[in-house]
Coordinates of C-alpha atoms in Angstrom, one line a residue:
X1 CA 41.7 126.7 32.7
X2 CA 44.2 129.0 31.0
X3 CA 47.8 128.1 31.6
X4 CA 48.5 131.7 32.8
X5 CA 46.1 131.0 35.6
X6 CA 48.3 128.3 37.0
X7 CA 51.7 129.9 36.3
X8 CA 54.1 129.5 39.2
X9 CA 55.2 132.5 41.2
X10 CA 58.7 133.8 40.8
X11 CA 60.2 131.6 43.5
X12 CA 58.0 128.6 43.3
X13 CA 60.0 125.4 42.7
X14 CA 59.5 123.8 39.2
X15 CA 58.0 120.6 40.8
X16 CA 55.2 122.7 42.3
X17 CA 54.3 124.0 38.9
X18 CA 54.4 120.5 37.5
X19 CA 51.9 119.4 40.2
X20 CA 49.6 122.2 39.3
X21 CA 49.8 121.2 35.6
X22 CA 48.7 117.8 36.8
X23 CA 45.8 119.4 38.7
X24 CA 44.8 121.3 35.6
X25 CA 45.0 118.2 33.4
X26 CA 42.7 116.4 35.8
X27 CA 40.1 119.2 35.5
X28 CA 40.5 119.7 31.7
X29 CA 37.7 118.4 29.4
X30 CA 39.5 119.2 26.2
X31 CA 41.6 116.3 25.0
X32 CA 44.1 118.4 23.0
X33 CA 44.4 120.8 25.9
X34 CA 44.9 117.9 28.4
X35 CA 47.7 116.5 26.2
X36 CA 49.4 119.9 26.2
X37 CA 49.2 120.2 30.0
X38 CA 50.6 116.7 30.5
X39 CA 53.5 117.4 28.1
X40 CA 54.3 120.6 30.0
X41 CA 54.2 118.5 33.2
X42 CA 56.7 116.0 31.7
X43 CA 59.0 118.8 30.7
X44 CA 58.9 120.3 34.1
X45 CA 59.7 116.9 35.6
X46 CA 63.0 116.9 33.7
X47 CA 64.0 120.3 35.2
X48 CA 65.9 120.2 38.5
X49 CA 63.6 121.2 41.4
X50 CA 64.7 124.2 43.5
X51 CA 63.4 123.9 47.0
X52 CA 61.1 120.9 47.3
X53 CA 57.4 120.5 46.3
X54 CA 54.9 123.2 47.2
X55 CA 51.3 122.6 48.1
X56 CA 48.8 122.6 45.1
X57 CA 46.1 125.1 45.5
X58 CA 43.0 123.0 44.9
X59 CA 41.5 119.5 45.3
X60 CA 41.4 117.3 42.2
X61 CA 38.1 116.6 40.5
X62 CA 37.7 113.2 39.1
X63 CA 37.2 113.4 35.3
X64 CA 34.6 111.2 33.7
X65 CA 36.1 111.6 30.2
X66 CA 37.6 108.2 29.4
X67 CA 40.2 109.8 27.1
X68 CA 41.4 111.9 29.9
X69 CA 41.5 108.9 32.2
X70 CA 43.6 107.0 29.6
X71 CA 46.0 110.0 29.2
X72 CA 46.3 110.3 33.0
X73 CA 46.9 106.6 33.3
X74 CA 49.6 106.7 30.8
X75 CA 51.2 109.6 32.5
X76 CA 51.1 107.9 35.9
X77 CA 52.9 104.9 34.6
X78 CA 55.5 106.5 32.3
X79 CA 55.8 110.2 33.2
X80 CA 57.2 110.1 36.7
X81 CA 59.6 108.3 39.0
X82 CA 57.6 109.3 42.1
X83 CA 55.0 107.0 43.6
X84 CA 51.4 107.8 42.8
X85 CA 48.7 106.3 45.1
X86 CA 45.0 106.5 44.6
X87 CA 42.5 105.4 47.2
X88 CA 38.7 105.4 47.4
X89 CA 36.5 106.9 50.0
X90 CA 37.2 103.9 52.3
X91 CA 40.9 104.3 51.9
X92 CA 41.3 101.2 49.9
X93 CA 44.0 101.2 47.2
X94 CA 42.5 101.7 43.7
X95 CA 45.7 102.4 41.9
X96 CA 49.4 102.3 42.5
X97 CA 52.1 102.9 40.0
X98 CA 55.3 100.9 39.6
X99 CA 57.4 103.4 41.6
X100 CA 55.1 103.3 44.6
X101 CA 54.8 99.5 44.5
X102 CA 58.6 99.1 44.3
X103 CA 59.0 101.5 47.2
X104 CA 56.7 99.3 49.4
X105 CA 58.1 96.0 48.2
X106 CA 55.0 94.9 46.2
X107 CA 53.8 94.8 42.7
X108 CA 51.0 97.2 41.6
X109 CA 48.6 94.3 41.3
X110 CA 49.3 93.2 44.9
X111 CA 48.5 96.6 46.3
X112 CA 45.1 96.9 44.7
X113 CA 42.4 96.6 47.3
X114 CA 44.7 96.9 50.2
X115 CA 43.9 99.6 52.8
X116 CA 46.6 102.1 53.3
X117 CA 46.9 101.0 57.0
X118 CA 48.4 97.8 55.6
X119 CA 51.6 99.8 55.1
X120 CA 51.7 101.5 58.5
X121 CA 52.7 100.6 62.0
X122 CA 50.4 101.4 65.0
X123 CA 51.9 104.9 65.4
X124 CA 51.4 105.6 61.7
X125 CA 47.8 104.4 61.8
X126 CA 47.0 106.8 64.6
X127 CA 48.6 109.7 62.7
X128 CA 46.9 108.7 59.4
X129 CA 43.4 108.8 61.0
X130 CA 43.8 112.5 61.7
X131 CA 45.2 113.1 58.2
X132 CA 42.4 111.1 56.5
X133 CA 39.8 113.2 58.4
X134 CA 41.4 116.3 56.9
X135 CA 41.2 114.8 53.4
X136 CA 37.5 114.1 53.9
X137 CA 37.1 117.7 54.7
X138 CA 38.7 118.6 51.3
X139 CA 42.0 119.8 52.8
X140 CA 45.2 119.0 50.8
X141 CA 48.6 119.2 52.4
X142 CA 52.2 118.0 52.2
X143 CA 53.8 116.1 55.0
X144 CA 56.4 113.5 55.9
X145 CA 55.2 110.0 56.8
X146 CA 56.8 106.7 57.7
X147 CA 55.5 103.6 55.9
X148 CA 56.2 100.0 56.5
X149 CA 57.2 97.9 53.4
X150 CA 56.4 94.3 52.7
X151 CA 59.5 93.1 54.6
X152 CA 58.8 95.2 57.6
X153 CA 61.4 97.8 56.8
X154 CA 60.7 101.5 57.5
X155 CA 60.2 103.8 54.5
X156 CA 60.3 107.5 55.1
X157 CA 58.4 109.5 52.4
X158 CA 57.5 113.0 51.5
X159 CA 53.8 112.8 50.7
X160 CA 51.7 115.4 48.7
X161 CA 48.1 114.4 49.3
X162 CA 45.1 115.8 47.4
X163 CA 41.4 114.9 48.1
X164 CA 39.3 113.8 45.1
X165 CA 35.8 115.4 44.8
X166 CA 33.1 114.3 42.4
X167 CA 31.1 116.7 40.3
X168 CA 28.9 117.4 43.3
X169 CA 31.9 118.3 45.4
X170 CA 31.5 115.1 47.6
X171 CA 34.7 113.4 48.8
X172 CA 35.3 110.3 46.7
X173 CA 38.9 109.4 47.5
X174 CA 42.4 110.8 47.5
X175 CA 45.5 110.9 45.3
X176 CA 49.0 111.2 46.7
X177 CA 52.4 111.8 45.2
X178 CA 55.0 109.8 47.3
X179 CA 58.7 110.6 47.3
X180 CA 61.1 108.1 49.0
X181 CA 63.6 110.1 51.1
X182 CA 64.9 107.2 53.2
X183 CA 68.4 106.8 51.9
X184 CA 69.0 110.1 50.2
X185 CA 71.1 112.9 51.7
X186 CA 69.0 115.9 52.6
X187 CA 71.5 118.1 50.8
X188 CA 70.6 116.5 47.5
X189 CA 66.8 116.5 48.0
X190 CA 65.6 119.6 46.2
X191 CA 62.0 118.3 46.3
X192 CA 61.7 118.6 50.0
X193 CA 59.7 121.4 51.6
X194 CA 60.9 123.6 54.5
X195 CA 60.3 120.8 57.1
X196 CA 62.7 118.4 55.3
X197 CA 65.2 121.2 54.8
X198 CA 65.0 122.1 58.5
X199 CA 65.4 118.4 59.4
X200 CA 68.5 118.2 57.2
X201 CA 69.8 121.5 58.7
X202 CA 69.5 120.1 62.2
X203 CA 71.5 117.0 61.2
X204 CA 74.3 118.4 59.0
X205 CA 73.9 122.1 58.7
X206 CA 71.7 124.7 56.9
X207 CA 71.2 124.2 53.2
X208 CA 69.8 126.6 50.6
X209 CA 69.4 126.0 46.8
X210 CA 69.5 128.6 44.1
X211 CA 69.0 128.8 40.3
X212 CA 70.3 131.5 38.0
X213 CA 68.6 131.9 34.6
X214 CA 71.2 133.7 32.4
X215 CA 68.8 134.5 29.5
X216 CA 66.0 135.9 31.7
X217 CA 68.5 137.3 34.3
X218 CA 66.3 135.8 37.0
X219 CA 67.4 134.2 40.2
X220 CA 65.3 131.7 42.0
X221 CA 66.1 131.1 45.7
X222 CA 64.8 128.5 48.1
X223 CA 63.4 129.4 51.5
X224 CA 66.4 127.8 53.0
X225 CA 68.8 130.1 51.1
X226 CA 66.7 133.1 52.2
X227 CA 66.7 131.9 55.8
X228 CA 70.5 131.6 55.8
X229 CA 70.8 135.2 54.6
X230 CA 68.2 136.6 57.1
X231 CA 65.5 137.3 54.6
X232 CA 61.9 136.6 55.4
X233 CA 60.1 138.2 52.4
X234 CA 61.9 137.6 49.0
X235 CA 59.6 140.2 47.3
X236 CA 60.7 142.9 49.7
X237 CA 64.3 141.9 49.2
X238 CA 64.2 142.9 45.5
X239 CA 67.1 140.6 44.5
X240 CA 68.5 140.9 41.0
X241 CA 72.2 140.3 41.4
X242 CA 72.8 136.6 42.2
X243 CA 76.0 137.4 44.1
X244 CA 74.7 140.5 45.9
X245 CA 75.1 138.7 49.3
X246 CA 78.8 137.8 48.8
X247 CA 81.4 139.9 50.6
X248 CA 83.2 142.1 48.0
X249 CA 86.6 140.6 48.7
X250 CA 85.3 137.1 47.9
X251 CA 83.5 137.9 44.7
X252 CA 86.5 137.8 42.2
X253 CA 87.2 134.2 43.1
X254 CA 83.6 133.1 42.7
X255 CA 83.2 135.0 39.4
X256 CA 86.4 133.2 38.2
X257 CA 85.0 129.8 39.1
X258 CA 81.7 130.6 37.5
X259 CA 83.4 131.7 34.3
X260 CA 85.4 128.5 34.2
X261 CA 82.3 126.4 34.9
X262 CA 80.4 128.2 32.1
X263 CA 83.2 127.4 29.7
X264 CA 83.0 123.7 30.6
X265 CA 85.2 123.2 33.6
X266 CA 82.6 121.2 35.4
X267 CA 81.0 121.7 38.9
X268 CA 82.6 124.0 41.3
X269 CA 82.9 124.1 45.1
X270 CA 84.0 127.2 47.0
X271 CA 83.8 128.5 50.6
X272 CA 83.1 132.2 50.9
X273 CA 81.6 134.8 53.2
X274 CA 78.1 136.4 52.8
X275 CA 76.3 139.2 54.5
X276 CA 73.0 138.6 56.3
X277 CA 70.4 141.2 55.3
X278 CA 68.6 141.4 58.6
X279 CA 71.5 142.1 60.9
X280 CA 74.6 142.7 58.7
X281 CA 76.5 139.8 60.2
X282 CA 78.9 137.8 58.2
X283 CA 78.1 134.1 57.6
X284 CA 80.4 131.5 56.1
X285 CA 79.0 129.4 53.2
X286 CA 80.1 126.4 51.3
X287 CA 78.7 126.7 47.8
X288 CA 78.7 124.1 45.1
X289 CA 77.1 124.5 41.7
X290 CA 77.2 123.5 38.0
X291 CA 76.2 125.0 34.7
X292 CA 72.7 124.4 33.2
X293 CA 72.8 123.6 29.5
X294 CA 70.2 122.6 26.9
X295 CA 70.3 119.4 24.8
X296 CA 72.7 121.1 22.4
X297 CA 75.1 122.1 25.2
X298 CA 74.1 125.8 25.2
X299 CA 74.7 127.5 28.5
X300 CA 71.5 128.5 30.2
X301 CA 72.6 129.5 33.7
X302 CA 73.6 127.9 37.0
X303 CA 72.1 125.7 39.6
X304 CA 73.6 125.0 43.0
X305 CA 73.4 124.6 46.8
X306 CA 74.8 126.7 49.5
X307 CA 75.4 125.4 53.0
X308 CA 75.8 127.6 56.1
X309 CA 79.1 126.5 57.7
X310 CA 79.3 129.4 60.1
X311 CA 79.0 127.0 63.1
X312 CA 81.7 124.8 61.7
X313 CA 84.0 127.8 61.1
X314 CA 83.4 129.0 64.6
X315 CA 84.0 125.5 66.0
X316 CA 87.2 125.3 64.1
X317 CA 88.3 128.7 65.5
X318 CA 87.3 127.7 69.0
X319 CA 89.1 124.4 68.6
X320 CA 92.2 126.2 67.5
X321 CA 92.0 128.6 70.4
X322 CA 91.3 125.7 72.8
X323 CA 94.3 123.8 71.5
X324 CA 96.4 126.9 72.0
X325 CA 95.1 127.3 75.5
X326 CA 95.7 123.6 76.2
X327 CA 99.2 123.9 74.8
X328 CA 99.9 126.9 77.0
X329 CA 98.4 125.1 80.0
X330 CA 100.4 122.0 79.4
X331 CA 103.6 124.1 79.1
X332 CA 102.8 125.9 82.4
X333 CA 101.7 122.9 84.5
X334 CA 104.0 120.4 86.1
X335 CA 102.0 117.5 84.8
X336 CA 103.0 115.6 81.7
X337 CA 100.3 114.2 79.4
X338 CA 100.2 110.9 77.6
X339 CA 97.9 109.3 75.0
X340 CA 98.2 105.5 74.6
X341 CA 96.9 103.5 71.6
X342 CA 96.6 100.2 73.5
X343 CA 96.2 98.1 70.4
X344 CA 99.3 99.3 68.7
X345 CA 101.3 100.3 71.8
X346 CA 102.1 103.7 70.4
X347 CA 102.0 106.5 73.0
X348 CA 102.1 110.3 72.5
X349 CA 104.1 111.9 75.3
X350 CA 103.7 115.7 75.7
X351 CA 106.7 118.0 75.7
X352 CA 106.3 118.5 79.5
X353 CA 106.2 114.8 80.1
X354 CA 109.6 114.4 78.3
X355 CA 111.0 117.5 79.7
X356 CA 110.4 116.6 83.4
X357 CA 112.3 113.4 82.9
X358 CA 115.1 114.9 80.8
X359 CA 114.2 113.1 77.6
X360 CA 113.5 114.4 74.1
X361 CA 111.7 113.0 71.1
X362 CA 115.1 112.0 69.7
X363 CA 116.2 109.8 72.5
X364 CA 112.8 108.4 73.7
X365 CA 110.7 106.2 71.5
X366 CA 106.9 106.9 71.6
X367 CA 106.0 103.3 72.6
X368 CA 104.6 101.7 75.7
X369 CA 107.7 99.5 76.0
X370 CA 109.9 102.5 76.3
X371 CA 107.8 103.6 79.3
X372 CA 107.9 100.2 80.9
X373 CA 111.7 100.1 80.6
X374 CA 112.1 103.2 82.8
X375 CA 109.7 102.1 85.5
X376 CA 111.6 101.0 88.6
X377 CA 111.9 97.2 88.6
X378 CA 110.4 97.0 92.1
X379 CA 107.4 99.1 91.0
X380 CA 106.5 97.2 87.8
X381 CA 104.4 94.5 89.4
X382 CA 102.4 97.1 91.3
X383 CA 101.9 99.2 88.1
X384 CA 100.8 96.1 86.0
X385 CA 98.4 94.9 88.8
X386 CA 96.8 98.4 89.2
X387 CA 96.4 98.8 85.5
X388 CA 94.7 95.4 85.1
X389 CA 92.4 96.0 88.0
X390 CA 91.3 99.2 86.3
X391 CA 90.8 97.4 82.9
X392 CA 88.7 94.7 84.8
X393 CA 86.4 97.4 86.2
X394 CA 87.5 97.1 89.8
X395 CA 88.4 100.8 90.0
X396 CA 86.8 103.9 88.4
X397 CA 90.2 105.4 87.2
X398 CA 93.7 104.2 87.0
X399 CA 96.0 105.8 89.6
X400 CA 99.4 104.5 90.7
X401 CA 102.5 105.9 92.4
X402 CA 105.7 104.7 90.9
X403 CA 109.3 105.6 90.2
X404 CA 110.6 106.5 86.7
X405 CA 114.2 106.6 85.6
X406 CA 115.3 110.0 84.4
X407 CA 117.5 110.5 81.4
X408 CA 120.5 111.2 83.7
X409 CA 120.0 108.0 85.7
X410 CA 118.3 108.8 89.0
X411 CA 114.7 107.8 89.7
X412 CA 112.0 110.2 90.6
X413 CA 108.7 109.6 92.2
X414 CA 105.7 109.9 89.8
X415 CA 101.9 109.9 90.3
X416 CA 100.4 108.2 87.2
X417 CA 96.7 108.7 86.5
X418 CA 94.6 107.8 83.5
X419 CA 91.3 106.8 82.0
X420 CA 90.2 104.7 79.0
X421 CA 88.4 107.0 76.5
X422 CA 87.6 104.4 73.9
X423 CA 86.5 100.8 74.2
X424 CA 85.8 98.1 71.6
X425 CA 82.4 96.5 71.1
X426 CA 83.7 93.5 73.1
X427 CA 84.6 95.7 76.1
X428 CA 88.4 95.8 75.4
X429 CA 90.3 99.0 76.0
X430 CA 91.4 100.7 72.8
X431 CA 92.7 104.1 73.9
X432 CA 93.7 105.6 77.2
X433 CA 94.8 109.1 78.1
X434 CA 96.3 110.4 81.4
X435 CA 98.9 112.5 83.2
X436 CA 102.1 112.0 85.1
X437 CA 102.9 114.3 88.1
X438 CA 106.3 114.6 89.6
X439 CA 105.8 114.0 93.3
X440 CA 109.5 113.5 94.3
X441 CA 109.5 116.5 96.6
X442 CA 106.2 115.4 98.2
X443 CA 107.6 111.8 98.7
X444 CA 110.8 113.3 100.2
X445 CA 108.8 115.4 102.5
X446 CA 106.6 112.4 103.5
X447 CA 109.8 110.5 104.2
X448 CA 111.3 113.3 106.3
X449 CA 108.0 113.6 108.1
X450 CA 107.9 109.8 108.8
X451 CA 111.5 110.0 110.1
X452 CA 110.6 112.9 112.3
X453 CA 107.5 111.1 113.5
X454 CA 109.6 108.1 114.4
X455 CA 112.1 110.3 116.2
X456 CA 109.3 112.0 118.1
X457 CA 107.7 108.7 118.9
X458 CA 110.9 107.1 120.2
X459 CA 112.0 110.2 122.2
X460 CA 112.1 109.9 126.0
X461 CA 110.8 113.5 126.1
X462 CA 107.1 114.0 126.4
X463 CA 106.2 115.7 123.1
X464 CA 102.6 116.9 122.8
X465 CA 101.0 118.7 119.9
X466 CA 98.0 121.0 120.3
X467 CA 95.9 123.2 118.1
X468 CA 95.5 126.9 118.6
X469 CA 92.5 126.3 120.9
X470 CA 94.8 124.2 123.2
X471 CA 93.3 120.9 122.4
X472 CA 95.7 118.0 122.3
X473 CA 96.3 116.6 118.8
X474 CA 99.3 114.3 119.3
X475 CA 100.8 112.4 122.2
X476 CA 104.0 110.4 121.9
X477 CA 105.3 107.4 123.9
X478 CA 107.4 109.7 126.1
X479 CA 104.3 111.6 127.1
X480 CA 102.6 108.4 128.1
X481 CA 105.6 107.5 130.3
X482 CA 105.8 110.9 131.9
X483 CA 102.2 111.7 132.5
X484 CA 100.7 108.2 132.7
X485 CA 97.9 108.8 130.2
X486 CA 97.4 106.8 127.1
X487 CA 97.1 108.8 123.8
X488 CA 93.4 107.8 123.5
X489 CA 92.7 109.3 126.9
X490 CA 93.9 112.8 126.1
X491 CA 93.6 113.4 122.4
X492 CA 91.1 116.2 122.0
X493 CA 91.3 117.3 125.7
X494 CA 92.5 120.7 126.8
X495 CA 96.2 120.7 127.6
X496 CA 95.6 122.9 130.6
X497 CA 94.1 119.9 132.4
X498 CA 97.7 118.7 132.9
X499 CA 98.7 121.9 134.8
X500 CA 98.3 122.5 138.5
X501 CA 96.3 125.5 139.5
X502 CA 99.3 127.6 140.5
X503 CA 101.1 127.0 137.2
X504 CA 98.2 127.7 134.8
X505 CA 98.4 131.5 134.5
X506 CA 102.1 131.4 133.7
X507 CA 101.8 128.6 131.1
X508 CA 98.7 130.1 129.5
X509 CA 100.5 133.4 129.1
X510 CA 103.4 131.5 127.5
X511 CA 101.1 129.7 125.1
X512 CA 99.6 133.0 124.1
X513 CA 103.0 134.4 123.3
X514 CA 103.9 131.5 121.1
X515 CA 100.5 131.6 119.3
X516 CA 101.1 135.2 118.5
X517 CA 104.3 134.2 116.6
X518 CA 107.0 134.7 119.2
X519 CA 109.9 132.2 119.1
X520 CA 110.4 129.1 121.2
X521 CA 110.2 129.5 125.0
X522 CA 111.6 127.3 127.7
X523 CA 110.9 127.2 131.4
X524 CA 111.1 124.9 134.4
X525 CA 107.7 124.2 135.8
X526 CA 105.5 121.6 137.3
X527 CA 102.7 119.4 135.8
X528 CA 100.3 116.9 137.2
X529 CA 100.5 113.2 136.3
X530 CA 97.5 110.8 136.0
X531 CA 98.1 109.5 139.5
X532 CA 98.1 113.1 140.9
X533 CA 101.9 113.3 141.3
X534 CA 103.5 116.7 140.9
X535 CA 106.1 116.4 138.2
X536 CA 109.1 118.7 137.8
X537 CA 109.7 119.3 134.1
X538 CA 111.7 121.4 131.8
X539 CA 109.1 122.6 129.3
X540 CA 109.9 123.9 125.8
X541 CA 107.0 125.6 123.9
X542 CA 107.4 126.0 120.1
X543 CA 105.1 127.3 117.4
X544 CA 104.0 125.0 114.6
X545 CA 103.8 126.8 111.3
X546 CA 102.6 125.9 107.8
X547 CA 104.5 126.4 104.6
X548 CA 103.4 130.1 104.5
X549 CA 104.8 130.7 108.0
X550 CA 101.4 131.0 109.7
X551 CA 101.2 129.5 113.2
X552 CA 98.7 126.6 113.1
X553 CA 99.5 124.9 116.4
X554 CA 101.8 124.5 119.3
X555 CA 104.3 121.8 120.2
X556 CA 105.4 121.2 123.8
X557 CA 108.4 119.1 124.9
X558 CA 108.6 118.2 128.5
X559 CA 111.6 116.5 130.2
X560 CA 111.5 115.0 133.7
X561 CA 114.0 117.0 135.7
X562 CA 113.3 115.3 139.1
X563 CA 116.8 113.8 139.2
X564 CA 118.4 117.1 138.2
X565 CA 116.4 118.9 140.9
X566 CA 117.5 116.3 143.5
X567 CA 121.2 116.6 142.4
X568 CA 121.0 120.4 142.5
X569 CA 119.6 120.3 146.0
X570 CA 122.3 117.8 147.1
X571 CA 124.9 120.0 145.6
X572 CA 123.6 123.1 147.3
X573 CA 123.6 121.2 150.6
X574 CA 127.2 120.0 150.0
X575 CA 128.3 123.5 149.2
X576 CA 126.8 124.9 152.4
X577 CA 128.6 122.3 154.4
X578 CA 131.9 122.9 152.6
X579 CA 131.6 126.7 153.2
X580 CA 130.9 126.1 156.8
X581 CA 134.0 123.9 157.2
X582 CA 136.2 126.2 155.1
X583 CA 135.2 129.4 156.9
X584 CA 136.0 127.9 160.3
X585 CA 139.4 126.5 159.5
X586 CA 142.7 128.3 160.6
X587 CA 144.3 127.5 157.3
X588 CA 143.5 129.4 154.1
X589 CA 141.3 127.4 151.7
X590 CA 141.2 128.6 148.1
X591 CA 139.9 127.5 144.7
X592 CA 141.6 128.7 141.6
X593 CA 140.5 128.8 137.9
X594 CA 143.5 127.5 136.0
X595 CA 142.7 129.1 132.7
X596 CA 142.2 132.7 134.1
X597 CA 144.8 132.3 136.9
X598 CA 142.5 133.8 139.5
X599 CA 141.0 132.6 142.7
X600 CA 137.3 131.8 142.6
X601 CA 137.0 131.2 146.3
X602 CA 139.2 132.1 149.3
X603 CA 138.3 131.4 152.9
X604 CA 138.1 134.3 155.4
X605 CA 141.2 133.2 157.2
X606 CA 143.3 134.8 154.4
X607 CA 142.8 138.2 156.0
X608 CA 144.3 137.0 159.2
X609 CA 147.3 135.2 157.6
X610 CA 148.0 137.5 154.6
X611 CA 146.5 140.8 155.5
X612 CA 144.1 141.0 152.5
X613 CA 140.4 140.9 152.6
X614 CA 138.6 138.1 150.6
X615 CA 137.5 140.7 148.0
X616 CA 141.0 142.0 147.6
X617 CA 142.4 138.5 147.0
X618 CA 139.7 137.7 144.4
X619 CA 140.5 140.9 142.6
X620 CA 144.2 139.9 142.1
X621 CA 145.8 137.2 140.1
X622 CA 146.8 134.1 142.0
X623 CA 150.5 134.9 141.5
X624 CA 150.0 138.4 143.0
X625 CA 148.0 137.1 145.9
X626 CA 150.6 134.5 146.8
X627 CA 153.8 136.5 146.3
X628 CA 152.7 139.7 148.0
X629 CA 151.9 139.9 151.7
X630 CA 150.3 143.1 153.0
X631 CA 151.8 142.5 156.4
X632 CA 155.2 142.6 154.8
X633 CA 154.4 145.9 153.2

């Protein structure tokens, strides 16, 4: 077979060519020619691979030439660091080199005669059965496989398997090249195929390798590199300039690094931008490379790896924007944020946390003890107990209301909430983050509301709350005394049930006015008690509004005015009797307002005695009425 017939294509990795040289050597019947092919293989083995092994084109034919077998045997032992595994038609091991035996934790002699299933688990055996069937059909392929070594450890390998055919073309066994990829970083594995590169890309990012031959002015690019740049067909791309992808503004820096590396500066690492061919979008790459030199140190070109870090760059930008949004949000919110390293006691307090208490980073130490010192002494036991209950798993989150001392001295009410975000392997809390919310106004409002509720409850007036539909929502002790109903008997009932039939229209109209937003109304009316008694009450109806001024209910305050009504009736009766007496007396009876100096009442006998009518006397001052006598005029 002429060497030209097995020459690798432009972008084929060197290892693929080496494997084809091995194929050619196995088929060669000329001893000198076989030596030449093996030597070429060994030279190719010393060259850095570009993009992982490629599939050889044909199956190997076992050679009967003993000289060829000796040469191949010597090559297998001394010419490669990869594992080489030969099995017969029954899949029993007939040969294993030192590299393979070491990989599987055995000696070559110990492996002889063992079936390949000896180095597989149950899942591997099932997978191998399908692969062995393909070998028996004469199909060669490259795949990843997980073996089990002598100690039971898992060994991941990239396996290139080739079926062996005798002169009659009948399957007689298989040979495999085995590369251990268990501990290596995928970024450093240039012998992996696209599957391994894709696996690495999924784990740590997309990787592509490249090689620049300075003398031939030829660039070799891996499939991963092409994929990064949106190129499916390298032939159609017609790539001659190794830096044609790089954004123009970034080229001078790369060219400078290349020149320095060429002159002996060593490997370089640079981040730059490149343009994708398929859509013109910009991608960010991290490229590292080094100069290729011959044994004499002569510069031959460059070899390197480029990693697509576009996602990382975008993540960094998004993180930056997120941090800015968070900072703006924290500045705008009334909540302060804290981050507590529980082991060291160090605490990060946000600017808002410090600001709402009047502290600064200069006068407040970022430590948990500083926080404990400003907790109100009466609240410390509650805080410690609540925190410990959370650490012990009795609550889902930590939440506690407490009082904190401000920088100026007064305490303010605070709602403290937090959650552990990092635990040790022993279940101990390591890091906790949370927020503090100033609830002073809320607590003051709650206190005022509690005081108001106490006043309402202790009031002798019957104070009743109702919603906009007229259903009773609250009922104080005064209401129980006045109406005779317990709160449980009337809560949820219609307030109209307390009104007599003749009073309902008037009160319903009054309720409607208040519901529409009109101010407080007061009237004297009657209500019905639990025992059926008619109650004289002074009723005040007020709207209940929310913090936006919207009417959300009605409050009524009723006061028993039975005694007042009785006194008023007695007063009216007394006044009638007094008038009757005064108007029938011969003497003049009068009542004078001392402040105004005028009479407010004069008996009719004044006209007979003084000559003035009652109206005339009331229109004069008391002095005029006393000193002037019409009869004398």
